[in-house]
Every structure is written in C-alpha cells, then in structure tokens.
GROMACS .gro file of C-alpha atoms in nm:
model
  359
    1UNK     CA    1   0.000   0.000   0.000
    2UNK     CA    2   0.312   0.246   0.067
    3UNK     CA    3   0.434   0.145  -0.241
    4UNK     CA    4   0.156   0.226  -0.423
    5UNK     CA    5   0.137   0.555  -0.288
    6UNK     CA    6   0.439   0.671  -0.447
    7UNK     CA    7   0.704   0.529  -0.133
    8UNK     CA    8   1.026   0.434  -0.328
    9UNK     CA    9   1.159   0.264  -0.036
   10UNK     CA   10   0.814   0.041  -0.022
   11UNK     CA   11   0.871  -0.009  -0.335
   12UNK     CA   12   1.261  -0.153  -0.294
   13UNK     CA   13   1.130  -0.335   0.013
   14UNK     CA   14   0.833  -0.546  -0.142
   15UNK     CA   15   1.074  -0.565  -0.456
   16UNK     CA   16   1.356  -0.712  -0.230
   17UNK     CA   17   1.078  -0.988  -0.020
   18UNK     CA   18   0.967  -1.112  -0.394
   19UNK     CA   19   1.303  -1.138  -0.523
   20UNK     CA   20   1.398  -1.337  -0.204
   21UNK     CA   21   1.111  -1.583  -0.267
   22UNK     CA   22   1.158  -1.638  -0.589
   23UNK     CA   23   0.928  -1.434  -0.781
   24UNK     CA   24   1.138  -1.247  -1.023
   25UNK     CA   25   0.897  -1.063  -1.240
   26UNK     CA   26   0.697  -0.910  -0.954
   27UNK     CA   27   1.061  -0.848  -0.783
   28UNK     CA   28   1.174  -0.660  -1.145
   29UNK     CA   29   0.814  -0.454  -1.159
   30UNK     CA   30   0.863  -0.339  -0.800
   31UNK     CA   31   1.282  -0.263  -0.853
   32UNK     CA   32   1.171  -0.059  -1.125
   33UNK     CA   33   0.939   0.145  -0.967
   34UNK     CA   34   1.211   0.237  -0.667
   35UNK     CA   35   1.436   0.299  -0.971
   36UNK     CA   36   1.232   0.563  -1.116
   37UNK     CA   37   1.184   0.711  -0.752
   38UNK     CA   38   1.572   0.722  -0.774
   39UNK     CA   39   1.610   0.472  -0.499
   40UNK     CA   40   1.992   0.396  -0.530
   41UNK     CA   41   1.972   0.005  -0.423
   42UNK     CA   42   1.743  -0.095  -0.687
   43UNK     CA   43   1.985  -0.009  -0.993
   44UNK     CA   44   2.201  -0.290  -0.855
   45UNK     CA   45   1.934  -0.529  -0.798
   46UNK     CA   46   1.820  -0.454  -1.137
   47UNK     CA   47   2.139  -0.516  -1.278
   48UNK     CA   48   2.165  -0.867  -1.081
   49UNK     CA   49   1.830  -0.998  -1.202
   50UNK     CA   50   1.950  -0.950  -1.595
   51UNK     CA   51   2.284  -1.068  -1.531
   52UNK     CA   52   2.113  -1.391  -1.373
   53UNK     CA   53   1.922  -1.407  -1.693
   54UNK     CA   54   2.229  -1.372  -1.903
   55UNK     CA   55   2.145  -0.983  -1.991
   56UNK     CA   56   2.484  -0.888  -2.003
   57UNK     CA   57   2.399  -0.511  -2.164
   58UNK     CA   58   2.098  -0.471  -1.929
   59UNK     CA   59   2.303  -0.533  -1.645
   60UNK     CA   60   2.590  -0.327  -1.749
   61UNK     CA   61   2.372  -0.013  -1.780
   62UNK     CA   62   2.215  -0.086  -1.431
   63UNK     CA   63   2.519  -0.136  -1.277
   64UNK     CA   64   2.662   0.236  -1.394
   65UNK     CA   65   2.346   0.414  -1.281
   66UNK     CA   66   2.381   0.274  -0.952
   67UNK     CA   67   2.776   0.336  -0.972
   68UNK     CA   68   2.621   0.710  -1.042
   69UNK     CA   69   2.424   0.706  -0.774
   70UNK     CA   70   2.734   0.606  -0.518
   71UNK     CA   71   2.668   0.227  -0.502
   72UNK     CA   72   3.009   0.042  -0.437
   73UNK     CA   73   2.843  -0.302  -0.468
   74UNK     CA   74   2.717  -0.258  -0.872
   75UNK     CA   75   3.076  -0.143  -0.922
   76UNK     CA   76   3.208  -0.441  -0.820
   77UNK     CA   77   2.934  -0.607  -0.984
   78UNK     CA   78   2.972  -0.408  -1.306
   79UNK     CA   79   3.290  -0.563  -1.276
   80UNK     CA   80   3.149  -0.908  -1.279
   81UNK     CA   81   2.967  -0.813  -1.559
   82UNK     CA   82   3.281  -0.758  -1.798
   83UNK     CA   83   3.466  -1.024  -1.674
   84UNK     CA   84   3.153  -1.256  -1.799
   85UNK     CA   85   3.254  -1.090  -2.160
   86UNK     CA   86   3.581  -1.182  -2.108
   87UNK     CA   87   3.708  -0.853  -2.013
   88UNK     CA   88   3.895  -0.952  -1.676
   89UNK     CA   89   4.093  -0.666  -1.739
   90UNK     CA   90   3.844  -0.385  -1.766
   91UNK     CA   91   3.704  -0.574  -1.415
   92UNK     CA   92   3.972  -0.592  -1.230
   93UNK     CA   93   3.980  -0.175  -1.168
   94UNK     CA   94   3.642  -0.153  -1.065
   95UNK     CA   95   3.673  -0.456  -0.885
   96UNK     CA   96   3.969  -0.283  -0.646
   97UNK     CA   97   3.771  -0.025  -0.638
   98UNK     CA   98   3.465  -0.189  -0.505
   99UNK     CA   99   3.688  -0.378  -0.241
  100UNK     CA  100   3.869  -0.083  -0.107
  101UNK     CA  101   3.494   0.059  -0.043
  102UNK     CA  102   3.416  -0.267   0.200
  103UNK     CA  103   3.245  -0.526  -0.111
  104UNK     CA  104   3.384  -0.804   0.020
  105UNK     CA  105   3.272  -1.006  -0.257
  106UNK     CA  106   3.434  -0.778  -0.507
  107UNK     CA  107   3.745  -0.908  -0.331
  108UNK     CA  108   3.657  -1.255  -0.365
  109UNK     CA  109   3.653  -1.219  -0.746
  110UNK     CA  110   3.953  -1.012  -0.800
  111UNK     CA  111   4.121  -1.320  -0.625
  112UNK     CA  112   4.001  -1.521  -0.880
  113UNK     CA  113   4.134  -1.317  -1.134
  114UNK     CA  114   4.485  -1.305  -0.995
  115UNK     CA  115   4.503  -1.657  -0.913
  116UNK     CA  116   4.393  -1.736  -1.262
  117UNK     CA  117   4.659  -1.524  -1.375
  118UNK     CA  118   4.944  -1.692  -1.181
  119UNK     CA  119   4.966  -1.385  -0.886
  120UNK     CA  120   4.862  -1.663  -0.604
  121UNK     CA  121   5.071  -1.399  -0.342
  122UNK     CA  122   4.825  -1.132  -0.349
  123UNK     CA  123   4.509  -1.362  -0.409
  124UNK     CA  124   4.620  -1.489  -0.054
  125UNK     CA  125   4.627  -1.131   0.083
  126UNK     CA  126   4.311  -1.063  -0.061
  127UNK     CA  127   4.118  -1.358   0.044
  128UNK     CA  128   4.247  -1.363   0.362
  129UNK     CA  129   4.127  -1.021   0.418
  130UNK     CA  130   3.790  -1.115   0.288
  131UNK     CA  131   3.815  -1.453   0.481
  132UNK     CA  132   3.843  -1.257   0.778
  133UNK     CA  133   3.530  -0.997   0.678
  134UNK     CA  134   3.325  -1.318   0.688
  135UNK     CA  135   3.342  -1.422   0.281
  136UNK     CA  136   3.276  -1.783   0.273
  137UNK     CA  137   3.402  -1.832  -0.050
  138UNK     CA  138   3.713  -1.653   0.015
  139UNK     CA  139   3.759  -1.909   0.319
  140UNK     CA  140   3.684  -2.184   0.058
  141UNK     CA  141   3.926  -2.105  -0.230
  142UNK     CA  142   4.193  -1.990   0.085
  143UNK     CA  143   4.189  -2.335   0.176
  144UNK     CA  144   4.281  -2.447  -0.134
  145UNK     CA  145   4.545  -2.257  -0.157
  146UNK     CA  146   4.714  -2.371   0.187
  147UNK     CA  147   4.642  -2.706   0.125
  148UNK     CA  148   4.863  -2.674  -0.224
  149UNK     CA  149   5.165  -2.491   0.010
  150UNK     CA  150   5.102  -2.826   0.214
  151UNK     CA  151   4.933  -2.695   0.488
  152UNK     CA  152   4.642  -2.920   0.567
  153UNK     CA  153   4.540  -2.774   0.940
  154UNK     CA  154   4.479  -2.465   0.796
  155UNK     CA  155   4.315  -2.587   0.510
  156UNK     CA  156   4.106  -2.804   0.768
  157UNK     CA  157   4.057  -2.537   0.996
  158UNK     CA  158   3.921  -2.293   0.699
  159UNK     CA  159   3.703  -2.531   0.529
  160UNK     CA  160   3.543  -2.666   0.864
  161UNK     CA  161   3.471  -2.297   0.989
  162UNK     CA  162   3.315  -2.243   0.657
  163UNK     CA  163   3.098  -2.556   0.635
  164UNK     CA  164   2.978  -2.522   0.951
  165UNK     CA  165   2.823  -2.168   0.909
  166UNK     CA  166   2.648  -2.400   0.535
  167UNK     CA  167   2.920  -2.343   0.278
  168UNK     CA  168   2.863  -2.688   0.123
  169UNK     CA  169   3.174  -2.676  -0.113
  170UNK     CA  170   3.388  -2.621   0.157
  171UNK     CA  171   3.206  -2.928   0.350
  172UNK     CA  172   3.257  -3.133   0.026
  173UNK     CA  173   3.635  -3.090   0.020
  174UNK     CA  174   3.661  -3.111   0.382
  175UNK     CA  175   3.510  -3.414   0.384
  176UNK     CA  176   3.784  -3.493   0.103
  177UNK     CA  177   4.061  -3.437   0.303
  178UNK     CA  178   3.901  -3.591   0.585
  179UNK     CA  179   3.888  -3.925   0.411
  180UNK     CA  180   4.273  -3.836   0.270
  181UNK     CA  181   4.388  -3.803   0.620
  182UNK     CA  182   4.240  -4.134   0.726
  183UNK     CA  183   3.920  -4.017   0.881
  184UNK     CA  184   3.644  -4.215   0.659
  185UNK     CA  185   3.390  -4.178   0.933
  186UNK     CA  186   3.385  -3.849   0.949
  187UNK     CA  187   3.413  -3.752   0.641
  188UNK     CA  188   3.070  -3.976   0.607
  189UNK     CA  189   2.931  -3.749   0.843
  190UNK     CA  190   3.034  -3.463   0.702
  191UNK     CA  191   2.926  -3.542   0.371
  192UNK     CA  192   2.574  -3.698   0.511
  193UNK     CA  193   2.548  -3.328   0.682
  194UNK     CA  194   2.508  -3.150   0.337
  195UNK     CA  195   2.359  -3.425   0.122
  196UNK     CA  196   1.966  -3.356   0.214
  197UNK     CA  197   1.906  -3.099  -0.025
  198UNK     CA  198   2.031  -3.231  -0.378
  199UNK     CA  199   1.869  -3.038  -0.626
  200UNK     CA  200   2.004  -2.968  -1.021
  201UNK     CA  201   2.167  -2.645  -1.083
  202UNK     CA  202   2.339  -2.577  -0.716
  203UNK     CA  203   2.661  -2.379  -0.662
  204UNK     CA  204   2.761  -2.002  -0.760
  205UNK     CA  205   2.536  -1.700  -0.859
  206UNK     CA  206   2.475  -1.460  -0.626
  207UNK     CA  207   2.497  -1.360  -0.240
  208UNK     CA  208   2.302  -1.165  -0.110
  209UNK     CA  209   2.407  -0.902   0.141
  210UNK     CA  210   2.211  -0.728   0.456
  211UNK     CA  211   2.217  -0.420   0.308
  212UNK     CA  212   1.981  -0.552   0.102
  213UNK     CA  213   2.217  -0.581  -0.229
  214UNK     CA  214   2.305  -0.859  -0.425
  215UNK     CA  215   2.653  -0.908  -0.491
  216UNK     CA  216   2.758  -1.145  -0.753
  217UNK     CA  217   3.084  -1.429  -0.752
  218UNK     CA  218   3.287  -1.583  -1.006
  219UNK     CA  219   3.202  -1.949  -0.928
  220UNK     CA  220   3.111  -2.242  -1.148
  221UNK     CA  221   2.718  -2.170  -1.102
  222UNK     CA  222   2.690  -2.561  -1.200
  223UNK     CA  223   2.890  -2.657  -0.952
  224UNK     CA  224   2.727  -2.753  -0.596
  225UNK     CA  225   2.870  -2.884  -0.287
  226UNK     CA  226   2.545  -3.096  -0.209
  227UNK     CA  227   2.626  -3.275  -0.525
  228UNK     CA  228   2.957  -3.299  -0.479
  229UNK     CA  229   2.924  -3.483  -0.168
  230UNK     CA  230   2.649  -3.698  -0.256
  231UNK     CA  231   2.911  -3.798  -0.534
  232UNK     CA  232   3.184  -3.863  -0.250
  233UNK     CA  233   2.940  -4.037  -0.055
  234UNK     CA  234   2.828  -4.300  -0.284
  235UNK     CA  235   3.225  -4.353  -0.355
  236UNK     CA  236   3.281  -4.389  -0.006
  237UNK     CA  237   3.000  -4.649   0.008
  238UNK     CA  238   3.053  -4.789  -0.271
  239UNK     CA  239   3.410  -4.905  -0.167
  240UNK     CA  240   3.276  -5.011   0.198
  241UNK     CA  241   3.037  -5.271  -0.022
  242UNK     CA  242   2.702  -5.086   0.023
  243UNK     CA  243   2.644  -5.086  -0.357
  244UNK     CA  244   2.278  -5.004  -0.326
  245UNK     CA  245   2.265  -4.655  -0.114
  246UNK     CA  246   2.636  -4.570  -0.359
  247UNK     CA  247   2.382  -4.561  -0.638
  248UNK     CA  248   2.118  -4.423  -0.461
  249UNK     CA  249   2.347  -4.092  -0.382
  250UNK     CA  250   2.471  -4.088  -0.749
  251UNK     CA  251   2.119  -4.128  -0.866
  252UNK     CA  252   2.069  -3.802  -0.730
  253UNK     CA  253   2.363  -3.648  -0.846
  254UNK     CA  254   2.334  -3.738  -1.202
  255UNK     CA  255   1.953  -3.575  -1.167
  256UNK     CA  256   2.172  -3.259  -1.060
  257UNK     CA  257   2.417  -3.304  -1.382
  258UNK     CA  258   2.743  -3.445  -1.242
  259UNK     CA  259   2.871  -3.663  -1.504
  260UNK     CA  260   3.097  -3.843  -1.290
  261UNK     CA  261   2.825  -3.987  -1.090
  262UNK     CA  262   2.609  -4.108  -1.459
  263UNK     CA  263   2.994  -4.275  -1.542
  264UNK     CA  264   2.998  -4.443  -1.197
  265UNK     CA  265   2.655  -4.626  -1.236
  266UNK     CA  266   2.758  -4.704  -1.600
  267UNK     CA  267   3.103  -4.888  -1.474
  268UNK     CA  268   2.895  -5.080  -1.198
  269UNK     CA  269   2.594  -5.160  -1.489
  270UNK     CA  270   2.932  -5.263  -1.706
  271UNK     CA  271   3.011  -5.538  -1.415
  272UNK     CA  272   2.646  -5.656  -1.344
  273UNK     CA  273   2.664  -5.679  -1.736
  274UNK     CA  274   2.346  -5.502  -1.785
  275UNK     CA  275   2.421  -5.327  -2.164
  276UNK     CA  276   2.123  -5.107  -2.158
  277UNK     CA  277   2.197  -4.926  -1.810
  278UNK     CA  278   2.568  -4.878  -1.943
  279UNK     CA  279   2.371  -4.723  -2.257
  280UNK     CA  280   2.142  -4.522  -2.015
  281UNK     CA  281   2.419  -4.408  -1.814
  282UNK     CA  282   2.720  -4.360  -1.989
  283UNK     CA  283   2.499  -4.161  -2.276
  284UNK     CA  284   2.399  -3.906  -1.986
  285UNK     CA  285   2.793  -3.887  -1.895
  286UNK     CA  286   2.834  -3.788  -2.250
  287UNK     CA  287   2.541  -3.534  -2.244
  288UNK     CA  288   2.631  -3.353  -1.862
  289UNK     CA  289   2.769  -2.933  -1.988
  290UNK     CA  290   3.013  -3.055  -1.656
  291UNK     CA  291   3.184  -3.369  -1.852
  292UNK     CA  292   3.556  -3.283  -1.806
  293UNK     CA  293   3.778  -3.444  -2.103
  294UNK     CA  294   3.910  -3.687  -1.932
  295UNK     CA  295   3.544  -3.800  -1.869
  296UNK     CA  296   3.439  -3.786  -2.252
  297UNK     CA  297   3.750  -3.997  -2.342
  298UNK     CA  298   3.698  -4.260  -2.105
  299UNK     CA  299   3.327  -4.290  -2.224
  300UNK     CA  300   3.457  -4.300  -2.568
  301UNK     CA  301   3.735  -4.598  -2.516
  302UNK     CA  302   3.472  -4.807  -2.293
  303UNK     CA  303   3.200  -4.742  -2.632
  304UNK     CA  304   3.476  -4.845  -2.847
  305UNK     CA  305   3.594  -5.128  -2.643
  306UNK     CA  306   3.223  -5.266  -2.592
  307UNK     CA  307   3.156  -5.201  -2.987
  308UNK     CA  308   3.488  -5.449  -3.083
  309UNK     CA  309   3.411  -5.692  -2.792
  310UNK     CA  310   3.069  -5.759  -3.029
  311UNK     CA  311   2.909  -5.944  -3.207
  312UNK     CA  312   2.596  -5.717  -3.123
  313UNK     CA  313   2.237  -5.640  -3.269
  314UNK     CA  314   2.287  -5.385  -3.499
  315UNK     CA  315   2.086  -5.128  -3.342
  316UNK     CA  316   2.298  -5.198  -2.995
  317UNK     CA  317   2.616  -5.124  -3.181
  318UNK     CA  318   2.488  -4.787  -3.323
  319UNK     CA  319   2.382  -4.672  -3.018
  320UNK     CA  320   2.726  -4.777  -2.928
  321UNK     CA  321   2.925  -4.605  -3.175
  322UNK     CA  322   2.646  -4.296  -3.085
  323UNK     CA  323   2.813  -4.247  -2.768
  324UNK     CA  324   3.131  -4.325  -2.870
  325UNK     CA  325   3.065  -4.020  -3.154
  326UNK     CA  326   2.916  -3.798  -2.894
  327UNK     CA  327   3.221  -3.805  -2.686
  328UNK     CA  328   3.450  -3.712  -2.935
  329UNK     CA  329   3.278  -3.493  -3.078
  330UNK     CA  330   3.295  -3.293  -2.768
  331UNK     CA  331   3.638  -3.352  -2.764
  332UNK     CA  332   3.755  -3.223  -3.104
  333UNK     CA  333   3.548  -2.974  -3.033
  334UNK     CA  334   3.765  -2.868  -2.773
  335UNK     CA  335   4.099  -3.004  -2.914
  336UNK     CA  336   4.095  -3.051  -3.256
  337UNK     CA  337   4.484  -3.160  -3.277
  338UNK     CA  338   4.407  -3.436  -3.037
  339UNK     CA  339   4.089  -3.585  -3.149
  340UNK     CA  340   3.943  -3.464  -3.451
  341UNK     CA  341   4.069  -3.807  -3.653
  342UNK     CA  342   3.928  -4.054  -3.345
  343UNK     CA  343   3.626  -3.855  -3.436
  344UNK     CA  344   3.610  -3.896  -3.791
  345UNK     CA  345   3.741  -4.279  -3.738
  346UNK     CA  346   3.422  -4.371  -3.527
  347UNK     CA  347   3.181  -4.137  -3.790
  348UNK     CA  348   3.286  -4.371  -4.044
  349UNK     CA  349   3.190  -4.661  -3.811
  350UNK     CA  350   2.864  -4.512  -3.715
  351UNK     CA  351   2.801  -4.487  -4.052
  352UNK     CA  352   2.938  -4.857  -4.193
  353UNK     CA  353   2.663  -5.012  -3.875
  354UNK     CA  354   2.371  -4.757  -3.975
  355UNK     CA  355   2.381  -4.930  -4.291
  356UNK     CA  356   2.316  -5.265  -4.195
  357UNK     CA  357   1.987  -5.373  -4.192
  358UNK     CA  358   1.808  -5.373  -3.842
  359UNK     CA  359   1.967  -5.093  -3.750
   0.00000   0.00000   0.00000
C-alpha cells in the first residue's frame, strides 16, 4: 500500500521480499518502480536480475546508474559483468575499487582473477582479508590454496569454519581431506550433513548481502557442494560394499548433472553386465555441460571397447558407436589436434553399422 502511494523505499522493500522468494517478475516490476523514484539500491538489484538471466547489456547499464548514484556493490558487480565478456581486465579496476569501499565479494573475485593469472601472493592477501570480513568463499578457495603450500590444518581449519556456518563446497572438500587423512567416518558425516538438499543447478550465482544488495561471484554456477558430496558419498560407500545406497546418492547427483556420478553407475551396470543401463548411463555422462575431457575420453574408449568386444544387434552397436561419436565430438570440439581423426574414425563406423539392416 506504501508502495503504491508513491514510497520508493516500499517499493525496494516489497521488490527485495519477492526477489527473495523467488518471484522475479513481480521483484523486477517493484525494482523498477524504486528505480524511477531514484532509490539507489534498486539499480544494482536490477542489474543482478539480468545478469542472472544472461542480460549482459541490461546489467551493465544498471550497474553504472547505480555506480552514479554512489553504489560500491554494482561497481564491483559491473565488474562481474565484464569479466563474464571476457574482459577480466576492464574488471579488475572496478573490482579494487569496489573492495577498497568494503564489497567483500568484489574481493573474492579479484582473487580469482589473480590466481587465474598466476599472482597466487596477493590472491592470498586478498582472500584472507575477505576470509576474515566473513566471505565464505574466500575461506573456501583460501583453503585451497594452503592445502597446495602443504598446509592441511589450515586448510582443515578454513574449510570446517566455513561448512559449519552451510558453505557446502567447503564441506565437500573437507570431507575430502578428511577421508585423505584417514578419517572415513567423518568424512561420512560430514558429507551426510550436506547431502539432504540435492537439487540440479546448485553452486555459484549470487549472495546476497544485509544491506539488502546482491553481490555477484565468479564461481562455477553448475557446480554444488550438495552434489559434490552426494558424489563422495556414494564412492565412499561404494568401496565399503554398500552398492545399493552408492547408487542411490549418485542417482541423485546425475539428476543434478554431475557426469561423474552417470559414469559411476555405468562402470557398476558394465560389471552386473546389464548393456542397456551402461547405454542409459554412460549416454547421460556424455550429455552432462560438466563432462571434463578426461570423462568424454573414457566414455569414448569403454564405447569403443564394448563395440569391438561384439558381435551385437545392430541397433545396440549404433547406439554404441552414438556415444562413442558424442564423446568425441565434444572432444575435437575442444581439441581438434588431439581428437578430430578418433572422431572422424568412429563417424565412419557409425556410418558402416547404420547401414546394416536392423539398424
């Protein structure tokens, strides 16, 4: 009712309770009409909505009219913004500048950015600042970086702070080292802590801040520590003989896109000898965005070595040599040097078994 009689920050408010819950369009009507009341908060918010949607121009001009408007957090999300066009270098300015103005999670990203680029020395400055400010994500990649110098209490110590106030990546690669250093059990536990709410798409996007901002971070948005440890879980039981809740766990991962999981219950299908869950499984390995290359080749060699292991049905050994195509395509997409002529090798197969009849 505030709102409606002309109250910008109504407006923001009942803008900022939809956006929280989900509702994006009403959230986007009521951002706009703080926006045009000048309200400075909701040219960020603005911004974060179309960069969510993959409106890289309508997030850029958002961003600058709440960088006009004295908003630290859309310049370091401005910055986030280029670096998503592959312009870490026009980011990295406005992320400082965002960071030396309190944006923690400006900081986080211009770690990212220097780490990438080799400058691990100041990335550990920087995230241990924004460690220390209360960044969880910080904490998370800070850990990694002690546990490369070798330092695995720290690493511990940062990851189990971290998980503990429900930063499930850092609880997935805790549990990792956990199990590394010995400790299966509690690395089950840890991992059974975060595995409740498996759901596709986890992982990065944005945070959002008391203020009432969003701030955005340079994480794989496909990547989710429920997943992950519902992956490491079923590996850990798998190994302790408890086949059936191991493929319950990656079950649930695979519906949540890790490929690793789908390749798991198509090696186990392999050694129960059940061909058409190999098929099922191995084919949604091939089709996961996540599939690393090392994946896609081993799918491809286990197609290939099933396909010459025949004799098959004909329309088994297309689907076979489908795969097998699928996976290198990807990878000569990627590498062309490396795999283009395995590619070409199993089209020509594909299309000697497509020919026969009863295919």
């Amino acid at each position: 009712a505030a709102a409606d009689q002309g109250s910008a920050q109504a407006a923001y408010q009942l803008a900022l309770l939809l956006h929280r819950t989900g509702d994006v369009d009403g959230a986007t009507t009521w951002y706009g009409h703080a926006a045009e009341r000048q309200f400075s908060l909701a040219f960020n918010n603005l911004g974060s909505l179309a960069l969510a949607r993959g409106d890289l121009d309508g997030a850029e001009r958002w961003f600058r009219k709440g960088i006009d408007h004295g908003d630290w957090t859309a310049a370091g999300n401005l910055g986030t913004a280029l670096a998503q066009r592959g312009r870490g270098d026009l980011a990295e300015p406005w992320w400082r500048l965002a960071f030396d103005h309190g944006v923690v999670g400006a900081g986080h990203n211009l770690a990212v950015l220097l780490s990438q680029r080799g400058e691990t020395d100041e990335a550990a400055r920087i995230w241990t600042r924004a460690a220390s400010d209360g960044n969880l994500d910080a904490a998370f990649r800070l850990g990694h970086l002690r546990l490369a110098a070798g330092d695995l209490a720290e690493a511990e110590r940062l990851w189990r702070a971290a998980a503990e106030r429900g930063h499930d990546l850092s609880a997935a690669d805790l549990g990792l080292l956990l199990r590394h250093t010995g400790r299966d059990d509690e690395a089950e536990q840890t991992w059974r802590r975060v595995v409740g709410p498996v759901e596709p798409g986890g992982g990065g996007g944005g945070d959002f801040a008391d203020t009432g901002e969003w701030t955005h971070r340079l994480e794989d948005p496909a990547r989710s520590g429920t997943v992950e440890s519902a992956f490491r879980l079923g590996l850990l039981l798998h190994e302790r003989g408890d086949r059936a809740e191991a493929e319950h766990w990656w079950r649930l991962a695979v519906a949540a896109g890790h490929a690793d999981a789908a390749f798991e219950l198509g090696r186990v299908a392999s050694e129960r000898g059940d061909t058409a869950a190999v098929l099922t499984w191995l084919g949604r390995a091939v089709e996961a965005p996540a599939a690393s290359p090392e994946l896609l080749e081993l799918v491809g060699r286990q197609m290939l070595a099933n396909l010459a292991a025949g004799p098959h049905h004909p329309a088994l050994a297309v689907r076979l040599a489908t795969i097998a195509a699928a996976a290198y395509q990807r990878l000569a997409d990627q590498d062309p040097a490396a795999f283009q002529e395995h590619y070409d090798d199993v089209r020509r197969q594909l299309a000697a078994l497509r020919a026969n009849p009863g295919s």
